[in-house]
Amino acid sequence: MNDRKMQQMMKQMGIDMQELDAEEVVIKTPEEELVFTDADVQRMDAQGQQTYTIVGEPESRPRGEGGSSSTEAIDAGGDEESEPVIEASEGDGEAAIPEEDVELVASQAGVSKSEAREALEDANGEPAAAISSLK
């Protein structure tokens, strides 16, 4: 299957892939930090869920060594009830909400794009939750 056909099928299924220009990715566990420099990072948005794919060779270092000016940091440690902490810096310091999600929420809830964007921010980027909160 060629790349164009694959992209078409993914769009029909509501899946959006985006290449991130990450300089460094740090995954923190209770024992160590895995540091990926010059990693290929992709974000896939599918049905309101974001999945990150990191391709590269990590450098392992004990927890607490060295400072990190990471573009992406995922904290995999902590207690079982806490969710991973994802910090993303793509330009202005805030996680970007895809314009397609803003348009979807605005059309489904019958509100302006600014109201839709605000609802998406309040719903942590989840279109279904944003639409529900506006209705």
PDB file of C-alpha atoms in Angstrom:
ATOM      1  CA  MET A   1       0.000   0.000   0.000  1.00  0.00           C
ATOM      2  CA  ASN A   2       1.447   3.349  -0.971  1.00  0.00           C
ATOM      3  CA  ASP A   3       1.893   6.249   1.448  1.00  0.00           C
ATOM      4  CA  ARG A   4      -0.805   8.423  -0.149  1.00  0.00           C
ATOM      5  CA  LYS A   5      -3.431   5.674   0.149  1.00  0.00           C
ATOM      6  CA  MET A   6      -2.422   5.044   3.766  1.00  0.00           C
ATOM      7  CA  GLN A   7      -2.776   8.759   4.583  1.00  0.00           C
ATOM      8  CA  GLN A   8      -6.220   8.799   2.936  1.00  0.00           C
ATOM      9  CA  MET A   9      -7.411   5.801   4.947  1.00  0.00           C
ATOM     10  CA  MET A  10      -6.091   7.258   8.209  1.00  0.00           C
ATOM     11  CA  LYS A  11      -7.895  10.552   7.539  1.00  0.00           C
ATOM     12  CA  GLN A  12     -11.163   8.665   6.871  1.00  0.00           C
ATOM     13  CA  MET A  13     -10.793   6.865  10.204  1.00  0.00           C
ATOM     14  CA  GLY A  14     -10.129  10.128  12.043  1.00  0.00           C
ATOM     15  CA  ILE A  15      -6.454   9.412  12.674  1.00  0.00           C
ATOM     16  CA  ASP A  16      -3.992  12.292  12.377  1.00  0.00           C
ATOM     17  CA  MET A  17      -0.213  11.780  12.442  1.00  0.00           C
ATOM     18  CA  GLN A  18       2.116  14.691  13.086  1.00  0.00           C
ATOM     19  CA  GLU A  19       5.910  14.732  13.174  1.00  0.00           C
ATOM     20  CA  LEU A  20       7.205  16.731  16.146  1.00  0.00           C
ATOM     21  CA  ASP A  21      10.473  18.642  15.928  1.00  0.00           C
ATOM     22  CA  ALA A  22      11.689  17.445  19.334  1.00  0.00           C
ATOM     23  CA  GLU A  23      15.233  18.274  20.363  1.00  0.00           C
ATOM     24  CA  GLU A  24      15.263  15.948  23.359  1.00  0.00           C
ATOM     25  CA  VAL A  25      12.900  13.464  25.005  1.00  0.00           C
ATOM     26  CA  VAL A  26      13.297  12.462  28.657  1.00  0.00           C
ATOM     27  CA  ILE A  27      11.451   9.531  30.231  1.00  0.00           C
ATOM     28  CA  LYS A  28      11.761   9.523  34.016  1.00  0.00           C
ATOM     29  CA  THR A  29      11.308   6.358  36.050  1.00  0.00           C
ATOM     30  CA  PRO A  30      11.908   6.029  39.794  1.00  0.00           C
ATOM     31  CA  GLU A  31      15.389   4.577  39.139  1.00  0.00           C
ATOM     32  CA  GLU A  32      16.651   6.240  35.961  1.00  0.00           C
ATOM     33  CA  GLU A  33      16.141   8.772  33.200  1.00  0.00           C
ATOM     34  CA  LEU A  34      16.134   7.693  29.566  1.00  0.00           C
ATOM     35  CA  VAL A  35      17.316  10.606  27.434  1.00  0.00           C
ATOM     36  CA  PHE A  36      16.710  10.561  23.689  1.00  0.00           C
ATOM     37  CA  THR A  37      18.584  13.229  21.722  1.00  0.00           C
ATOM     38  CA  ASP A  38      17.805  13.698  18.045  1.00  0.00           C
ATOM     39  CA  ALA A  39      14.913  11.246  18.328  1.00  0.00           C
ATOM     40  CA  ASP A  40      12.151  10.980  15.761  1.00  0.00           C
ATOM     41  CA  VAL A  41       8.915  11.813  17.594  1.00  0.00           C
ATOM     42  CA  GLN A  42       5.448  11.406  16.131  1.00  0.00           C
ATOM     43  CA  ARG A  43       2.080  12.204  17.675  1.00  0.00           C
ATOM     44  CA  MET A  44      -0.982  10.278  16.570  1.00  0.00           C
ATOM     45  CA  ASP A  45      -4.414  11.677  17.379  1.00  0.00           C
ATOM     46  CA  ALA A  46      -7.119   9.023  17.163  1.00  0.00           C
ATOM     47  CA  GLN A  47     -10.592   9.217  18.704  1.00  0.00           C
ATOM     48  CA  GLY A  48      -9.544  11.877  21.216  1.00  0.00           C
ATOM     49  CA  GLN A  49      -6.462   9.973  22.381  1.00  0.00           C
ATOM     50  CA  GLN A  50      -2.924  11.135  21.726  1.00  0.00           C
ATOM     51  CA  THR A  51      -0.198   8.540  21.307  1.00  0.00           C
ATOM     52  CA  TYR A  52       3.471   9.490  21.078  1.00  0.00           C
ATOM     53  CA  THR A  53       6.021   7.343  19.251  1.00  0.00           C
ATOM     54  CA  ILE A  54       9.707   7.883  20.015  1.00  0.00           C
ATOM     55  CA  VAL A  55      12.316   6.300  17.749  1.00  0.00           C
ATOM     56  CA  GLY A  56      15.971   6.518  18.704  1.00  0.00           C
ATOM     57  CA  GLU A  57      18.665   5.260  21.046  1.00  0.00           C
ATOM     58  CA  PRO A  58      18.334   6.508  24.636  1.00  0.00           C
ATOM     59  CA  GLU A  59      21.134   7.382  26.990  1.00  0.00           C
ATOM     60  CA  SER A  60      20.417   5.944  30.429  1.00  0.00           C
ATOM     61  CA  ARG A  61      21.436   7.903  33.505  1.00  0.00           C
ATOM     62  CA  PRO A  62      20.622   7.548  37.196  1.00  0.00           C
ATOM     63  CA  ARG A  63      17.711   9.678  38.349  1.00  0.00           C
ATOM     64  CA  GLY A  64      18.676  13.209  39.371  1.00  0.00           C
ATOM     65  CA  GLU A  65      21.859  13.576  37.305  1.00  0.00           C
ATOM     66  CA  GLY A  66      22.113  16.553  35.004  1.00  0.00           C
ATOM     67  CA  GLY A  67      19.566  19.173  34.087  1.00  0.00           C
ATOM     68  CA  SER A  68      17.035  18.706  31.368  1.00  0.00           C
ATOM     69  CA  SER A  69      15.838  21.305  28.911  1.00  0.00           C
ATOM     70  CA  SER A  70      13.590  18.770  27.255  1.00  0.00           C
ATOM     71  CA  THR A  71      11.096  19.501  24.545  1.00  0.00           C
ATOM     72  CA  GLU A  72       9.119  16.431  25.568  1.00  0.00           C
ATOM     73  CA  ALA A  73       9.234  14.901  29.040  1.00  0.00           C
ATOM     74  CA  ILE A  74       7.188  11.873  30.079  1.00  0.00           C
ATOM     75  CA  ASP A  75       7.219  10.940  33.769  1.00  0.00           C
ATOM     76  CA  ALA A  76       6.583   7.195  33.993  1.00  0.00           C
ATOM     77  CA  GLY A  77       7.331   6.982  37.706  1.00  0.00           C
ATOM     78  CA  GLY A  78       5.280   7.740  40.760  1.00  0.00           C
ATOM     79  CA  ASP A  79       2.339   5.952  42.316  1.00  0.00           C
ATOM     80  CA  GLU A  80      -0.040   3.824  40.275  1.00  0.00           C
ATOM     81  CA  GLU A  81      -2.976   6.231  40.558  1.00  0.00           C
ATOM     82  CA  SER A  82      -1.193   9.197  38.979  1.00  0.00           C
ATOM     83  CA  GLU A  83      -1.207   9.653  35.225  1.00  0.00           C
ATOM     84  CA  PRO A  84       2.025  10.267  33.308  1.00  0.00           C
ATOM     85  CA  VAL A  85       3.005  13.909  33.135  1.00  0.00           C
ATOM     86  CA  ILE A  86       3.565  15.119  29.591  1.00  0.00           C
ATOM     87  CA  GLU A  87       5.167  18.486  29.053  1.00  0.00           C
ATOM     88  CA  ALA A  88       5.290  19.738  25.497  1.00  0.00           C
ATOM     89  CA  SER A  89       6.935  22.885  24.245  1.00  0.00           C
ATOM     90  CA  GLU A  90       6.011  23.559  20.652  1.00  0.00           C
ATOM     91  CA  GLY A  91       6.574  27.237  20.155  1.00  0.00           C
ATOM     92  CA  ASP A  92       4.508  29.217  22.673  1.00  0.00           C
ATOM     93  CA  GLY A  93       4.891  26.762  25.568  1.00  0.00           C
ATOM     94  CA  GLU A  94       1.320  25.444  25.484  1.00  0.00           C
ATOM     95  CA  ALA A  95       0.261  22.099  24.063  1.00  0.00           C
ATOM     96  CA  ALA A  96      -1.229  22.776  20.640  1.00  0.00           C
ATOM     97  CA  ILE A  97      -4.853  21.817  20.065  1.00  0.00           C
ATOM     98  CA  PRO A  98      -5.365  20.688  16.463  1.00  0.00           C
ATOM     99  CA  GLU A  99      -7.460  23.086  14.401  1.00  0.00           C
ATOM    100  CA  GLU A 100      -9.524  20.109  13.181  1.00  0.00           C
ATOM    101  CA  ASP A 101     -10.609  19.426  16.789  1.00  0.00           C
ATOM    102  CA  VAL A 102     -11.558  23.090  17.283  1.00  0.00           C
ATOM    103  CA  GLU A 103     -13.651  23.034  14.096  1.00  0.00           C
ATOM    104  CA  LEU A 104     -15.280  19.727  15.070  1.00  0.00           C
ATOM    105  CA  VAL A 105     -16.267  20.970  18.546  1.00  0.00           C
ATOM    106  CA  ALA A 106     -17.478  24.322  17.174  1.00  0.00           C
ATOM    107  CA  SER A 107     -19.687  22.677  14.547  1.00  0.00           C
ATOM    108  CA  GLN A 108     -21.048  19.925  16.811  1.00  0.00           C
ATOM    109  CA  ALA A 109     -21.802  22.230  19.738  1.00  0.00           C
ATOM    110  CA  GLY A 110     -22.892  25.205  17.621  1.00  0.00           C
ATOM    111  CA  VAL A 111     -20.422  27.640  19.202  1.00  0.00           C
ATOM    112  CA  SER A 112     -17.633  29.918  17.996  1.00  0.00           C
ATOM    113  CA  LYS A 113     -14.110  28.625  17.455  1.00  0.00           C
ATOM    114  CA  SER A 114     -12.820  30.591  20.474  1.00  0.00           C
ATOM    115  CA  GLU A 115     -15.473  28.991  22.721  1.00  0.00           C
ATOM    116  CA  ALA A 116     -14.646  25.581  21.246  1.00  0.00           C
ATOM    117  CA  ARG A 117     -10.903  26.091  21.847  1.00  0.00           C
ATOM    118  CA  GLU A 118     -11.557  27.126  25.463  1.00  0.00           C
ATOM    119  CA  ALA A 119     -13.763  24.058  26.018  1.00  0.00           C
ATOM    120  CA  LEU A 120     -11.046  21.818  24.514  1.00  0.00           C
ATOM    121  CA  GLU A 121      -8.435  23.349  26.815  1.00  0.00           C
ATOM    122  CA  ASP A 122     -10.718  22.749  29.815  1.00  0.00           C
ATOM    123  CA  ALA A 123     -11.277  19.151  28.632  1.00  0.00           C
ATOM    124  CA  ASN A 124      -7.531  18.471  28.168  1.00  0.00           C
ATOM    125  CA  GLY A 125      -7.921  18.294  24.383  1.00  0.00           C
ATOM    126  CA  GLU A 126     -10.711  15.688  24.450  1.00  0.00           C
ATOM    127  CA  PRO A 127     -13.261  16.646  21.749  1.00  0.00           C
ATOM    128  CA  ALA A 128     -16.076  14.468  23.120  1.00  0.00           C
ATOM    129  CA  ALA A 129     -15.748  15.933  26.617  1.00  0.00           C
ATOM    130  CA  ALA A 130     -15.563  19.471  25.200  1.00  0.00           C
ATOM    131  CA  ILE A 131     -18.742  18.952  23.155  1.00  0.00           C
ATOM    132  CA  SER A 132     -20.543  17.476  26.179  1.00  0.00           C
ATOM    133  CA  SER A 133     -19.572  20.426  28.355  1.00  0.00           C
ATOM    134  CA  LEU A 134     -20.933  22.894  25.798  1.00  0.00           C
ATOM    135  CA  LYS A 135     -24.320  21.227  25.322  1.00  0.00           C
TER     136      LYS A 135
END
